[in-house]
Short mmCIF file of C-alpha atoms in Angstrom, two decimals:
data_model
loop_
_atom_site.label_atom_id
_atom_site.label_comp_id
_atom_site.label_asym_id
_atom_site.label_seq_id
_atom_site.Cartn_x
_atom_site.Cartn_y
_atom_site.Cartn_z
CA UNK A 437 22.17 -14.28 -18.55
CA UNK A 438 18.97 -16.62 -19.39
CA UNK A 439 16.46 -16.52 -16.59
CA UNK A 440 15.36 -19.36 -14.48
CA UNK A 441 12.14 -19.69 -12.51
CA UNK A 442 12.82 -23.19 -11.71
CA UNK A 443 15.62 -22.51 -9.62
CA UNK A 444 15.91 -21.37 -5.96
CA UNK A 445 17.99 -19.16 -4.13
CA UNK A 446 18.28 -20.33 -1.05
CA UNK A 447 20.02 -19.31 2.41
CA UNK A 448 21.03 -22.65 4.76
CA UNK A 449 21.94 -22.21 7.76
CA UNK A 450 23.99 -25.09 9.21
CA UNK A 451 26.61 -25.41 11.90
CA UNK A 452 30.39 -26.70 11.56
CA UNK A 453 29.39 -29.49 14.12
CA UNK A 454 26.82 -30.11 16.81
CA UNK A 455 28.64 -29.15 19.21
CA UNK A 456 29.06 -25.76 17.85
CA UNK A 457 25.59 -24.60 17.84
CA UNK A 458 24.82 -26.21 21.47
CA UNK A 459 27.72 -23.93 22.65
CA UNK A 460 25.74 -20.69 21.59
CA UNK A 461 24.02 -18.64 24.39
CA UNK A 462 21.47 -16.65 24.21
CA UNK A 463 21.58 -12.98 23.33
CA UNK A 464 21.72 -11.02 26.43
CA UNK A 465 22.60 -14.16 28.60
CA UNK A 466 26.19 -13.82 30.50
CA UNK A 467 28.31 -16.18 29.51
CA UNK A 468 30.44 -18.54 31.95
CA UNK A 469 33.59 -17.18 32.67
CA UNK A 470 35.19 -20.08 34.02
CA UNK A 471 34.73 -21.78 30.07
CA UNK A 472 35.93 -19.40 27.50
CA UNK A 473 34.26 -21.95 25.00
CA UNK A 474 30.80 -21.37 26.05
CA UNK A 475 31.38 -17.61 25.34
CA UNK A 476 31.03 -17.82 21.69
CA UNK A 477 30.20 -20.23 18.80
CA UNK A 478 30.52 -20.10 15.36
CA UNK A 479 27.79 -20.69 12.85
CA UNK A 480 28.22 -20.73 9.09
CA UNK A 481 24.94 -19.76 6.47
CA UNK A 482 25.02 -20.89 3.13
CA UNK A 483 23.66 -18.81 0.75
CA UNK A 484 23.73 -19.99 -3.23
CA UNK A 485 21.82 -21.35 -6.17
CA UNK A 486 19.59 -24.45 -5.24
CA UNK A 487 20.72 -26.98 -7.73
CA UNK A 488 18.50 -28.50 -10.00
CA UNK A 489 16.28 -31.36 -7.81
CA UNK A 490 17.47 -29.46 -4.61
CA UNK A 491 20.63 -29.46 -2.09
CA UNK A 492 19.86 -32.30 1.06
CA UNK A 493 20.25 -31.29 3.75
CA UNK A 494 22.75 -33.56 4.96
CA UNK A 495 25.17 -32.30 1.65
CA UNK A 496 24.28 -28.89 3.17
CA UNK A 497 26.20 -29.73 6.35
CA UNK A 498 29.08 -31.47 4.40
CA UNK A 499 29.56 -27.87 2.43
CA UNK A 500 29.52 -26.30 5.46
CA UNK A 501 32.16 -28.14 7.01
CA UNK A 502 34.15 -27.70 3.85
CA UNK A 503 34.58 -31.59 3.64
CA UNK A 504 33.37 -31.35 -0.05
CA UNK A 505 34.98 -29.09 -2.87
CA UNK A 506 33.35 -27.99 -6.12
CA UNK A 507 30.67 -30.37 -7.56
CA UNK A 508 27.09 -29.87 -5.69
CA UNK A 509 29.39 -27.06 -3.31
CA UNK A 510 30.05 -24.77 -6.27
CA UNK A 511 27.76 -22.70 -6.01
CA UNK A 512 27.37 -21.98 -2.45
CA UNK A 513 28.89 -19.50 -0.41
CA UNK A 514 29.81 -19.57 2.87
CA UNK A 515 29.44 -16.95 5.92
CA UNK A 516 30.65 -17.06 8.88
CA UNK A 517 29.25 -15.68 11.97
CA UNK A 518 30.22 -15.52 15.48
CA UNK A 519 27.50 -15.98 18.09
CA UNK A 520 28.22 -14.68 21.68
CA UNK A 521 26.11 -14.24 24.77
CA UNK A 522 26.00 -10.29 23.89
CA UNK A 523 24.47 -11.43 20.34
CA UNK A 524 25.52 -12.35 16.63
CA UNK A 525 28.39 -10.27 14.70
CA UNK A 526 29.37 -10.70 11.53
CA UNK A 527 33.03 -12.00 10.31
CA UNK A 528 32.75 -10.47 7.44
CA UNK A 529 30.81 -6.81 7.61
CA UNK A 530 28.55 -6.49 4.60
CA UNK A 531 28.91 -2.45 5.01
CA UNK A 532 32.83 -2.63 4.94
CA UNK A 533 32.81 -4.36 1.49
CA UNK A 534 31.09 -5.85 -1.62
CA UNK A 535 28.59 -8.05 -0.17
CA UNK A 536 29.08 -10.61 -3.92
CA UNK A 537 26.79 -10.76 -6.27
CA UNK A 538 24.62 -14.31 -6.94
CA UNK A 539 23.57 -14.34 -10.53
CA UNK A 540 19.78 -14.37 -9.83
CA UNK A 541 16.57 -14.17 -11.26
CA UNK A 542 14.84 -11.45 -8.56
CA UNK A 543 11.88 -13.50 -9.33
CA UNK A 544 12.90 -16.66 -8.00
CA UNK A 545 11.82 -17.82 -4.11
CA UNK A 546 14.38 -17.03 -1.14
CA UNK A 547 14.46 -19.42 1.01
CA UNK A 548 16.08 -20.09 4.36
CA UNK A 549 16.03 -22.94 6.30
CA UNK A 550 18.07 -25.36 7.94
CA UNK A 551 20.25 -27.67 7.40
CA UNK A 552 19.03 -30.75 8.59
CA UNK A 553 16.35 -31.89 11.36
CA UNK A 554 19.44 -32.18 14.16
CA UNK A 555 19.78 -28.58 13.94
CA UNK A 556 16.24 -28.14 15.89
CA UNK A 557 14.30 -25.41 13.96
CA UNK A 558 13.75 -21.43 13.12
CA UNK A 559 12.26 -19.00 15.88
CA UNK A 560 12.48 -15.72 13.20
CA UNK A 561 13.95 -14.36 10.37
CA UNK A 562 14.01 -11.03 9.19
CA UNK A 563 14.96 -9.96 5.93
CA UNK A 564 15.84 -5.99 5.37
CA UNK A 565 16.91 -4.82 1.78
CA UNK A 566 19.18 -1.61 1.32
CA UNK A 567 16.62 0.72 1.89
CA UNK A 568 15.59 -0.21 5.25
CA UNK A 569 12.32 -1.80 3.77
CA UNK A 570 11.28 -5.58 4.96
CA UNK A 571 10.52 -8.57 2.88
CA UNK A 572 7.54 -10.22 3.55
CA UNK A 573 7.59 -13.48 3.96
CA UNK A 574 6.21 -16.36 6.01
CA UNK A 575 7.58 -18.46 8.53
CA UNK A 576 6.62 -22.16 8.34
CA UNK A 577 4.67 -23.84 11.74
CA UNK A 578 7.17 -26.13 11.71
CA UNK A 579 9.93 -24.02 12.34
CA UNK A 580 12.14 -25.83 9.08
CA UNK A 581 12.02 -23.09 6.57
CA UNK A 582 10.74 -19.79 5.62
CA UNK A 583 9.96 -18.37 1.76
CA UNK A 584 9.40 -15.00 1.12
CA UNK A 585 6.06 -14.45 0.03
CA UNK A 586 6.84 -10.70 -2.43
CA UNK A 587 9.94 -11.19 -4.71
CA UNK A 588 13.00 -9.88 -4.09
CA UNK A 589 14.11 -6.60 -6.27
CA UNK A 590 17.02 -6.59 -9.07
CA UNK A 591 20.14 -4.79 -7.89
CA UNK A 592 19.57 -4.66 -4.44
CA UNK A 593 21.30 -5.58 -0.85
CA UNK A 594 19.64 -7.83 1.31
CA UNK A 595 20.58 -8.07 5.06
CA UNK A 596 19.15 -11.56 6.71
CA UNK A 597 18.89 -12.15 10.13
CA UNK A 598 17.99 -15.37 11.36
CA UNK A 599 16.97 -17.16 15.13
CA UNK A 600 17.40 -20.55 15.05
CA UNK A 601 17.36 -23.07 18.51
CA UNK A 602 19.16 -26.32 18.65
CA UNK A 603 17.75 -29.61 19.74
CA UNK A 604 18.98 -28.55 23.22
CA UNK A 605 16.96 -25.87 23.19
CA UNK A 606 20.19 -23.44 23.12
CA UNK A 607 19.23 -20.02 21.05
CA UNK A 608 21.91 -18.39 18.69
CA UNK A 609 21.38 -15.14 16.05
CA UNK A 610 23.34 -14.77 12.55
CA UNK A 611 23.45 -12.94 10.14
CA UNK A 612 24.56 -12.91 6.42
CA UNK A 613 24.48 -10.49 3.33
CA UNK A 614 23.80 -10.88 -0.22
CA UNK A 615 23.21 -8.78 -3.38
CA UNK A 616 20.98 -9.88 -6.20
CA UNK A 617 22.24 -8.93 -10.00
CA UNK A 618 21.55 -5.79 -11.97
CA UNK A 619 18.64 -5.92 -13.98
CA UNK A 620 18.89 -6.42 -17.58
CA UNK A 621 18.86 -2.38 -19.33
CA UNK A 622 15.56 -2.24 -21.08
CA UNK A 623 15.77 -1.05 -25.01
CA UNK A 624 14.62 2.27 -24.37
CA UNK A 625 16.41 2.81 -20.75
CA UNK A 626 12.63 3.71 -19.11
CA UNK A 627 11.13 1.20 -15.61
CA UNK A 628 8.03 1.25 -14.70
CA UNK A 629 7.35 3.80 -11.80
CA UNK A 630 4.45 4.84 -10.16
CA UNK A 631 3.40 8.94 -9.02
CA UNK A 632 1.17 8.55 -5.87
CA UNK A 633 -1.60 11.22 -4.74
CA UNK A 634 -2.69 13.15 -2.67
CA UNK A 635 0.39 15.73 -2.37
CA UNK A 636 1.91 16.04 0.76
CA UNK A 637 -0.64 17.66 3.49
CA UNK A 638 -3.64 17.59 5.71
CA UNK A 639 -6.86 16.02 4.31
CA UNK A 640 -10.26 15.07 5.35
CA UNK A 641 -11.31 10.62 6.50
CA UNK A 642 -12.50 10.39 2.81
CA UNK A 643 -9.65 10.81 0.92
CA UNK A 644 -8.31 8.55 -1.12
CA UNK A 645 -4.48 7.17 -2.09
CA UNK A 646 -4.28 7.09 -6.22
CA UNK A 647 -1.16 5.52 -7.92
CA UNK A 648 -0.68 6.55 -11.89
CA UNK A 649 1.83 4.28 -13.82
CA UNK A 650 4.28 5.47 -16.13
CA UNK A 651 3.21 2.54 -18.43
CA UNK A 652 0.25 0.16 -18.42
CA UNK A 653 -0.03 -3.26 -17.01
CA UNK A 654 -3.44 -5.02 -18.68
CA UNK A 655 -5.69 -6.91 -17.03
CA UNK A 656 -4.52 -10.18 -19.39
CA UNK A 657 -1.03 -10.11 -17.12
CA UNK A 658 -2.36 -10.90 -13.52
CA UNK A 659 1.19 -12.03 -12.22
CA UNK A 660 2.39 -9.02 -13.08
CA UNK A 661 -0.66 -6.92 -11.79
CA UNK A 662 -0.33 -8.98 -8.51
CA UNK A 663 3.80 -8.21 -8.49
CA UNK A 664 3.23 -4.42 -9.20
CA UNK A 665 0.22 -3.98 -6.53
CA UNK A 666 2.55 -6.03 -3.80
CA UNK A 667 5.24 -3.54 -3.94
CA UNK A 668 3.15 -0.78 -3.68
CA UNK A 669 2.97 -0.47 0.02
CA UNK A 670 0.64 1.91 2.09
CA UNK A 671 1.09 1.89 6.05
CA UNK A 672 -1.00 3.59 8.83
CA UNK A 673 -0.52 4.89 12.21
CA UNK A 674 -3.35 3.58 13.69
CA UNK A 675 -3.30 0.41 11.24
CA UNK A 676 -6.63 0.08 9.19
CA UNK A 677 -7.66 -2.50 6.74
CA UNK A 678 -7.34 -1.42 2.92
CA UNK A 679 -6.34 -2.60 -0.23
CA UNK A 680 -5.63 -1.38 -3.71
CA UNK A 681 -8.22 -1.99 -6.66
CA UNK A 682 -7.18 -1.05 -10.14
CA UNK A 683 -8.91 1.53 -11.38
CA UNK A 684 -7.88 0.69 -15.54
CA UNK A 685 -4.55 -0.34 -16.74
CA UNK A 686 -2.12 2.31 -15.51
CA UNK A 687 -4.18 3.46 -12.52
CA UNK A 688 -4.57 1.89 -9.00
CA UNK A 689 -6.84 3.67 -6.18
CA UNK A 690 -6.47 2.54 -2.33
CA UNK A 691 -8.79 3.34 0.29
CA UNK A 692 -9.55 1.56 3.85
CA UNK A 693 -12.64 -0.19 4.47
CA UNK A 694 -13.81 2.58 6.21
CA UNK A 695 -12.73 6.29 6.46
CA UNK A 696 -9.73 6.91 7.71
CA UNK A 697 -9.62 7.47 11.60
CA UNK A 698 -9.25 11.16 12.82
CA UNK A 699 -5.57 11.77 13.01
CA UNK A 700 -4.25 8.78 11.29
CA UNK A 701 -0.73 9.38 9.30
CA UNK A 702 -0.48 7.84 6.23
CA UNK A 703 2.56 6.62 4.48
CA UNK A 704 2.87 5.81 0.82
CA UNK A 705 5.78 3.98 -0.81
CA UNK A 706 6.90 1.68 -3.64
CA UNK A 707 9.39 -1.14 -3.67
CA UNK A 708 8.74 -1.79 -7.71
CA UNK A 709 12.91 -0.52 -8.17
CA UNK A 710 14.29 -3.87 -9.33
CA UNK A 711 11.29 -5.50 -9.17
CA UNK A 712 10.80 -8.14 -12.53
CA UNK A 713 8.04 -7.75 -14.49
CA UNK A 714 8.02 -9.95 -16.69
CA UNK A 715 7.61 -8.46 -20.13
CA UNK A 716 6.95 -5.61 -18.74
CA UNK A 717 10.37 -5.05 -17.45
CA UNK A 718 11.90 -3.60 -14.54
CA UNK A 719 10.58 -1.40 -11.82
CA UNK A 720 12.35 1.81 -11.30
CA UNK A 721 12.39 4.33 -8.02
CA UNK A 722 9.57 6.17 -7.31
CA UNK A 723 8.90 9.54 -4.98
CA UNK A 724 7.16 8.70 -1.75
CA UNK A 725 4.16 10.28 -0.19
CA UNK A 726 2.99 11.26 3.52
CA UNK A 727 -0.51 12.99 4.43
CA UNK A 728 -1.98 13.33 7.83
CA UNK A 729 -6.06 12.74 8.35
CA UNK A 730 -7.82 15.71 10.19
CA UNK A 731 -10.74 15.70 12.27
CA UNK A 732 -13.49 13.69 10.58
CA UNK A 733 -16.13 15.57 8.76
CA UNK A 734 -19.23 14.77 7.53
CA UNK A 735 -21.64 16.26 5.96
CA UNK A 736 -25.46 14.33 5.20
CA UNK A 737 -27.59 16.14 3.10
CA UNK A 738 -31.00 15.20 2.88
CA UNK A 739 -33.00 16.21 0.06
CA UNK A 740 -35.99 15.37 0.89
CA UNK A 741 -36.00 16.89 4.48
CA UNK A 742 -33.80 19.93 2.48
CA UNK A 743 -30.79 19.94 5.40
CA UNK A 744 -27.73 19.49 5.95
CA UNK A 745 -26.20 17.79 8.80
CA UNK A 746 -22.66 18.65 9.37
CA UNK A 747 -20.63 16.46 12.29
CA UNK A 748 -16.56 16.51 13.80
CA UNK A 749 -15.68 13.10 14.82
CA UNK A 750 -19.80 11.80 15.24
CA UNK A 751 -20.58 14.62 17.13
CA UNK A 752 -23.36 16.94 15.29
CA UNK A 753 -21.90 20.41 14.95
CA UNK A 754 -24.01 22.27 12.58
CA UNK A 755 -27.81 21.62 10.87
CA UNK A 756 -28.17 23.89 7.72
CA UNK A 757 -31.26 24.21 5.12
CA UNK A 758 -30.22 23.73 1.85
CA UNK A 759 -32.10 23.29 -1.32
CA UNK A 760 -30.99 21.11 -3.84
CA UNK A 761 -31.74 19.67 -7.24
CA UNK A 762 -34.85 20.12 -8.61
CA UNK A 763 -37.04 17.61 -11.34
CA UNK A 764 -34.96 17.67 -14.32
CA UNK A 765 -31.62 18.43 -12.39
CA UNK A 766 -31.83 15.90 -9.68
CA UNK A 767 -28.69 16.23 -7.38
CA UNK A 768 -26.59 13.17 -7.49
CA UNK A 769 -26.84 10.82 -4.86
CA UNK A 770 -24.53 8.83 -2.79
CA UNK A 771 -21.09 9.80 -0.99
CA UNK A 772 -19.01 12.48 -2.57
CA UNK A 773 -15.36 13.84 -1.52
CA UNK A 774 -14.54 17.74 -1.31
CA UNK A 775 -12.50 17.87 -3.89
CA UNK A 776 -11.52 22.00 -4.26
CA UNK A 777 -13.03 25.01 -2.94
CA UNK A 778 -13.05 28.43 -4.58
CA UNK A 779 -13.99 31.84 -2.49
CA UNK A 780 -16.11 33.43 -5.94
CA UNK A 781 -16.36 31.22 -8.97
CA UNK A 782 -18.41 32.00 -12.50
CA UNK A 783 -20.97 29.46 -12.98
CA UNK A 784 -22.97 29.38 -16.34
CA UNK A 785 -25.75 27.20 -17.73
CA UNK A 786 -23.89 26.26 -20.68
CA UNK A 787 -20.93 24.21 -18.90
CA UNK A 788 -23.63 22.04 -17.84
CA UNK A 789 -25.35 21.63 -21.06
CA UNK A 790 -28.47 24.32 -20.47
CA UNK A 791 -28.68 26.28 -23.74
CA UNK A 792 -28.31 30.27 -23.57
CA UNK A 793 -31.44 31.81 -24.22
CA UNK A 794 -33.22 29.17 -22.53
CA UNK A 795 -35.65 29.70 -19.40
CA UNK A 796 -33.19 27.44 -17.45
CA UNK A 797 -30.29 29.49 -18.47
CA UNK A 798 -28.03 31.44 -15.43
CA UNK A 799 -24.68 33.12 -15.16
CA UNK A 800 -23.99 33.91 -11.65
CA UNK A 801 -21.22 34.99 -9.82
CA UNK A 802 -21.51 32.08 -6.79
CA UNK A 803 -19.53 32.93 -3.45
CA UNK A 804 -18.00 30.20 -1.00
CA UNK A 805 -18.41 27.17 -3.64
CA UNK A 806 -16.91 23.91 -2.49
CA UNK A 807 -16.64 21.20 -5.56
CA UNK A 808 -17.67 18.00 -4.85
CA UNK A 809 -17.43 16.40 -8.64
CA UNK A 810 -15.37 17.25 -11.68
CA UNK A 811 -18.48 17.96 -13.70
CA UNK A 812 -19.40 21.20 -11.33
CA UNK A 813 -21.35 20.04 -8.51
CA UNK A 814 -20.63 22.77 -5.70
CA UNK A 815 -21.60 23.33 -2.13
CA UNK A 816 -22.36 27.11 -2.19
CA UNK A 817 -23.63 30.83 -1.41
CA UNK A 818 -27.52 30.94 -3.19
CA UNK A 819 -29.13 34.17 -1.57
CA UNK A 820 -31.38 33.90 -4.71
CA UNK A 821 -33.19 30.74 -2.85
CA UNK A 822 -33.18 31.76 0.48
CA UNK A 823 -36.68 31.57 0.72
CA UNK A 824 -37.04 27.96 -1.00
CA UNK A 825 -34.26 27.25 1.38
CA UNK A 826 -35.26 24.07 4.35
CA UNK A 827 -38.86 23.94 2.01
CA UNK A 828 -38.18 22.97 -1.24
CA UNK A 829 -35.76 21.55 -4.28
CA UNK A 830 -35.24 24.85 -6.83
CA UNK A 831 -31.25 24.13 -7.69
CA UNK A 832 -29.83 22.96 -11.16
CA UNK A 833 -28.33 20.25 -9.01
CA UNK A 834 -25.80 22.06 -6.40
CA UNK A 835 -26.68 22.39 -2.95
CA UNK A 836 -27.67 25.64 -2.15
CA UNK A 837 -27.51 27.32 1.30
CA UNK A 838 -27.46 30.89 2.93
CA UNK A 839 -23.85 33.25 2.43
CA UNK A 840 -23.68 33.32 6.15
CA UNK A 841 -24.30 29.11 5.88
CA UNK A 842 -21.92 28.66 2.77
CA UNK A 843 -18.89 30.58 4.81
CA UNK A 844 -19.08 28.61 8.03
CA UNK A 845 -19.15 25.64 5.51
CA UNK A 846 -16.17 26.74 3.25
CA UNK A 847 -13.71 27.70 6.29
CA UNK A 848 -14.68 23.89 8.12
CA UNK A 849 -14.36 21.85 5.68
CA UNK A 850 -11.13 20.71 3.61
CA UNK A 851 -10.07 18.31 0.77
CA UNK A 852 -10.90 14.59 1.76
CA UNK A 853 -14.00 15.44 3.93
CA UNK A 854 -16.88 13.17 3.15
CA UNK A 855 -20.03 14.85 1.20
CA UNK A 856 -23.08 12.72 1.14
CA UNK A 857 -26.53 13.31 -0.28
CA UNK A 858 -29.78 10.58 0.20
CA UNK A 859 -32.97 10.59 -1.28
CA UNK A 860 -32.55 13.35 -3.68
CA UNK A 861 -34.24 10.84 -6.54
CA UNK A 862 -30.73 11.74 -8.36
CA UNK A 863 -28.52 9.01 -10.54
CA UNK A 864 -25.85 7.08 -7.91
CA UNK A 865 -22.54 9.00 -7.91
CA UNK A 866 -20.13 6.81 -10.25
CA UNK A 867 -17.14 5.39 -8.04
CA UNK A 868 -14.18 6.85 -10.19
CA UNK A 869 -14.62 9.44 -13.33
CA UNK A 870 -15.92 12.30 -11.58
CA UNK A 871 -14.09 12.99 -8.24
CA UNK A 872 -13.80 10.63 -5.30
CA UNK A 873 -16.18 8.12 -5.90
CA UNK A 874 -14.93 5.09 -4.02
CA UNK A 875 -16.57 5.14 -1.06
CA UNK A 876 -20.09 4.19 -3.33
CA UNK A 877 -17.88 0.65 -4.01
CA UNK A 878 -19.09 -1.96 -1.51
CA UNK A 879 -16.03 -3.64 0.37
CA UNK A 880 -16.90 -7.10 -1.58
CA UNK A 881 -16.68 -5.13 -4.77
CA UNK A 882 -13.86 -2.92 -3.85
CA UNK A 883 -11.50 -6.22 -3.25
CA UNK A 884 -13.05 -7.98 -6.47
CA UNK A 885 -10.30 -5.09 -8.27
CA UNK A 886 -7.39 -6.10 -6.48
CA UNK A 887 -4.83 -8.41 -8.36
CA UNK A 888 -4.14 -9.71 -4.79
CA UNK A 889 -7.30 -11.11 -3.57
CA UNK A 890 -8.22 -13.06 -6.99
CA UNK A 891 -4.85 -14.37 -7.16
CA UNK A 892 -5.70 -15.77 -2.72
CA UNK A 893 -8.66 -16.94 -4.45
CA UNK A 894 -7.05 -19.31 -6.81
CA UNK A 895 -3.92 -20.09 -3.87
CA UNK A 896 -3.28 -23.54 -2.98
CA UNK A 897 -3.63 -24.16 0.54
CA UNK A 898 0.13 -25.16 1.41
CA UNK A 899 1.28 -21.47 -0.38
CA UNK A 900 2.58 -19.07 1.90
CA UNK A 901 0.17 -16.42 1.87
CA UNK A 902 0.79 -12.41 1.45
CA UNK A 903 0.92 -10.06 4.59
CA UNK A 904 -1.71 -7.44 4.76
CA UNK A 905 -0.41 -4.41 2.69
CA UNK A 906 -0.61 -2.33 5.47
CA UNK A 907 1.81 -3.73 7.38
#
């Protein structure tokens, strides 16, 4: 089948005369009795392939009364649906058959409107695929016609519901199914899925959600950056603001534009299956993700004044002296992420690049050491610097605190809580590389990675723009 971009799919909804529609009553509105007719009125959608220079909308309403057969008709097919004053209900139950399959490119526009101006104009539409997952789209001021405004997926059941109001001002629901074709088998039978982080679980406000592709998408294929990041969906009880910002090619961090609230659930889920990628391919199904945010720790460590400050949810709960970083081994600055924590861990010289034999040289055992980077930057036990402890900077670049200190520290804190040192003199802590990073991204900068907010940037201003991805 040879793809078309040109073409639209598009749902009509017209009635089988005017009086039809003006007989509908609203949903939850009793009917008259004494007039069986103004119980119920039928309302048929079109759904079909937009010929080429459109479908009027007048022709619309001539297929829909079925006074024209074949030609500019072909291609559409009707549903019928009855609308009574308990609601809309299907004629033809999309769950008790084969909804049909319409030949289409996923990547072409939906679009529903109606059939002509007589029919008066849209109040909502919703659009529900298989999966229980919504289509965004965008509902036009004028009430005319709606697009959606993320493509629809290959292989996949879509249920539409539409409100529509006559020039009366009369309300009606229907409702129609359709199913969009298989996608074409790629040569070596793999789609393009995405593994999402953090497992399942409890973490701290600074964690962050990470996607890893199974293949890449470069940076010289924006549509298709823009398609994969749009179906990658993250939602929030309470809602925040986030967005994603591609980390390389096959690697996508999101992260709110703050930490998360205390308590917030997060939910993590793609709708790439059957989504076109150009010459990429197809998406395929990927495994969805749900962590819950704790309490909010943070902890501030000052270098300069050598303390910690440790707070739950703003509220100060603990002040510690710590030492940290001394000239030569400045501790890095900037906001770090607890990334693991081990109850005794080996630490030698060497793994940081100090040379055995060497006046710098240790190999401790280290008690109650939280990691903060990938490169072994720990929060831990130093009873060997107790006394340098609150006075001065004697570490190779950890922060160092009291046993008693480190094991208050260890059992409070989890992965995802926020560790931040200032004015320790050190280099900036690099966003992504070597642990959680992101939070040293400014918001400006952060957005400047997604494929989303430079493709709004170049967005005429009559195109329907994207929903927030947290929605």
């Amino acid at each position: 089948m040879a793809k078309s971009r040109t073409k639209a799919w598009s749902a009509v909804a017209a009635v089988t005369g005017a009086a039809a529609l003006a007989l509908a009553h609203v949903p939850g509105r009793t009917a008259d009795a004494a007039d069986p007719a103004a119980a119920e009125a039928a309302v048929t959608l079109l759904v079909g392939h937009a010929l080429d220079g459109g479908l009027r909308g007048d022709s619309a309403v001539w297929c829909a009364a079925g006074a024209l057969r074949g030609g500019s008709c072909g291609t559409w097919q009707e549903q019928r649906v009855l609308a009574t004053a308990r609601g809309a209900t299907l004629l033809w139950d999309p769950a008790l058959g084969d909804a049909g399959e319409l030949p289409t490119d996923a990547g072409a526009p939906l679009e529903i409107a109606l059939a002509g101006a007589e029919a008066g104009r849209l109040t909502d539409v919703t659009v529900t695929d298989g999966h229980g997952r919504h289509l965004a789209g965008e509902l036009g001021a004028d009430g005319e016609r709606w697009r959606n405004t993320e493509p629809l997926r290959a292989g996949e059941g879509y249920t539409v519901r539409v409100g529509a109001q006559d020039g009366r001002g009369a309300l009606v629901g229907a409702s129609l199914a359709f199913r969009t074709a298989e996608p074409d088998a790629p040569a070596d039978g793999s789609r393009l899925t995405a593994d999402f982080g953090p497992r399942p679980g409890t973490y701290g406000a600074g964690e962050v959600v990470t996607a890893e592709l199974s293949d890449p998408v470069p940076a010289d294929d924006p549509d298709a950056r823009a398609r994969v990041e749009q179906a990658l969906q993250v939602t929030s009880q309470p809602r925040v603001e986030g967005a994603w910002h591609w980390v390389d090619s096959s690697t996508l961090h999101f992260r709110p534009r703050t930490y998360w609230p205390a308590h917030t659930v997060v939910r993590v889920r793609s709708g790439l299956d059957g989504v076109d990628l150009g010459e990429h391919g197809y998406g395929g199904p990927s495994e969805s993700v749900e962590f819950t945010v704790a309490d909010r720790i943070e902890a501030v460590t000052d270098s300069a004044a050598h303390e910690m400050t440790v707070r739950r949810n703003g509220r100060v709960i603990r002040t510690i002296p710590v030492t940290t970083g001394k000239a030569g081994f400045l501790t890095r600055s900037g906001i770090k992420v607890v990334l693991g924590k081990e109850a005794k861990v080996r630490m030698r010289g060497d793994s940081v690049g100090i040379k055995k034999g060497t006046k710098e040289f240790y190999d401790l055992p280290v008690l109650y050491a939280t990691r903060v980077t990938w490169s072994g930057e720990y929060v831990h036990a130093a009873p060997w610097s107790v006394d340098a402890q609150g006075e001065e900077n004697v570490s190779h670049g950890c922060t160092g605190m009291s046993t008693a200190d480190a094991a208050w520290f260890y059992e409070t804190v989890r992965e995802g809580d926020i560790v931040e040192v200032v004015n320790s003199g050190g280099e900036r802590m690099d966003p992504f590389g070597n642990g959680i990073g992101d939070w040293n991204m400014d918001w400006r900068t952060w957005l400047s990675g997604s494929a989303l907010t430079r493709a709004a940037a170049h967005r005429p201003p009559d195109t329907p723009a994207r929903l927030d991805p947290t929605t």
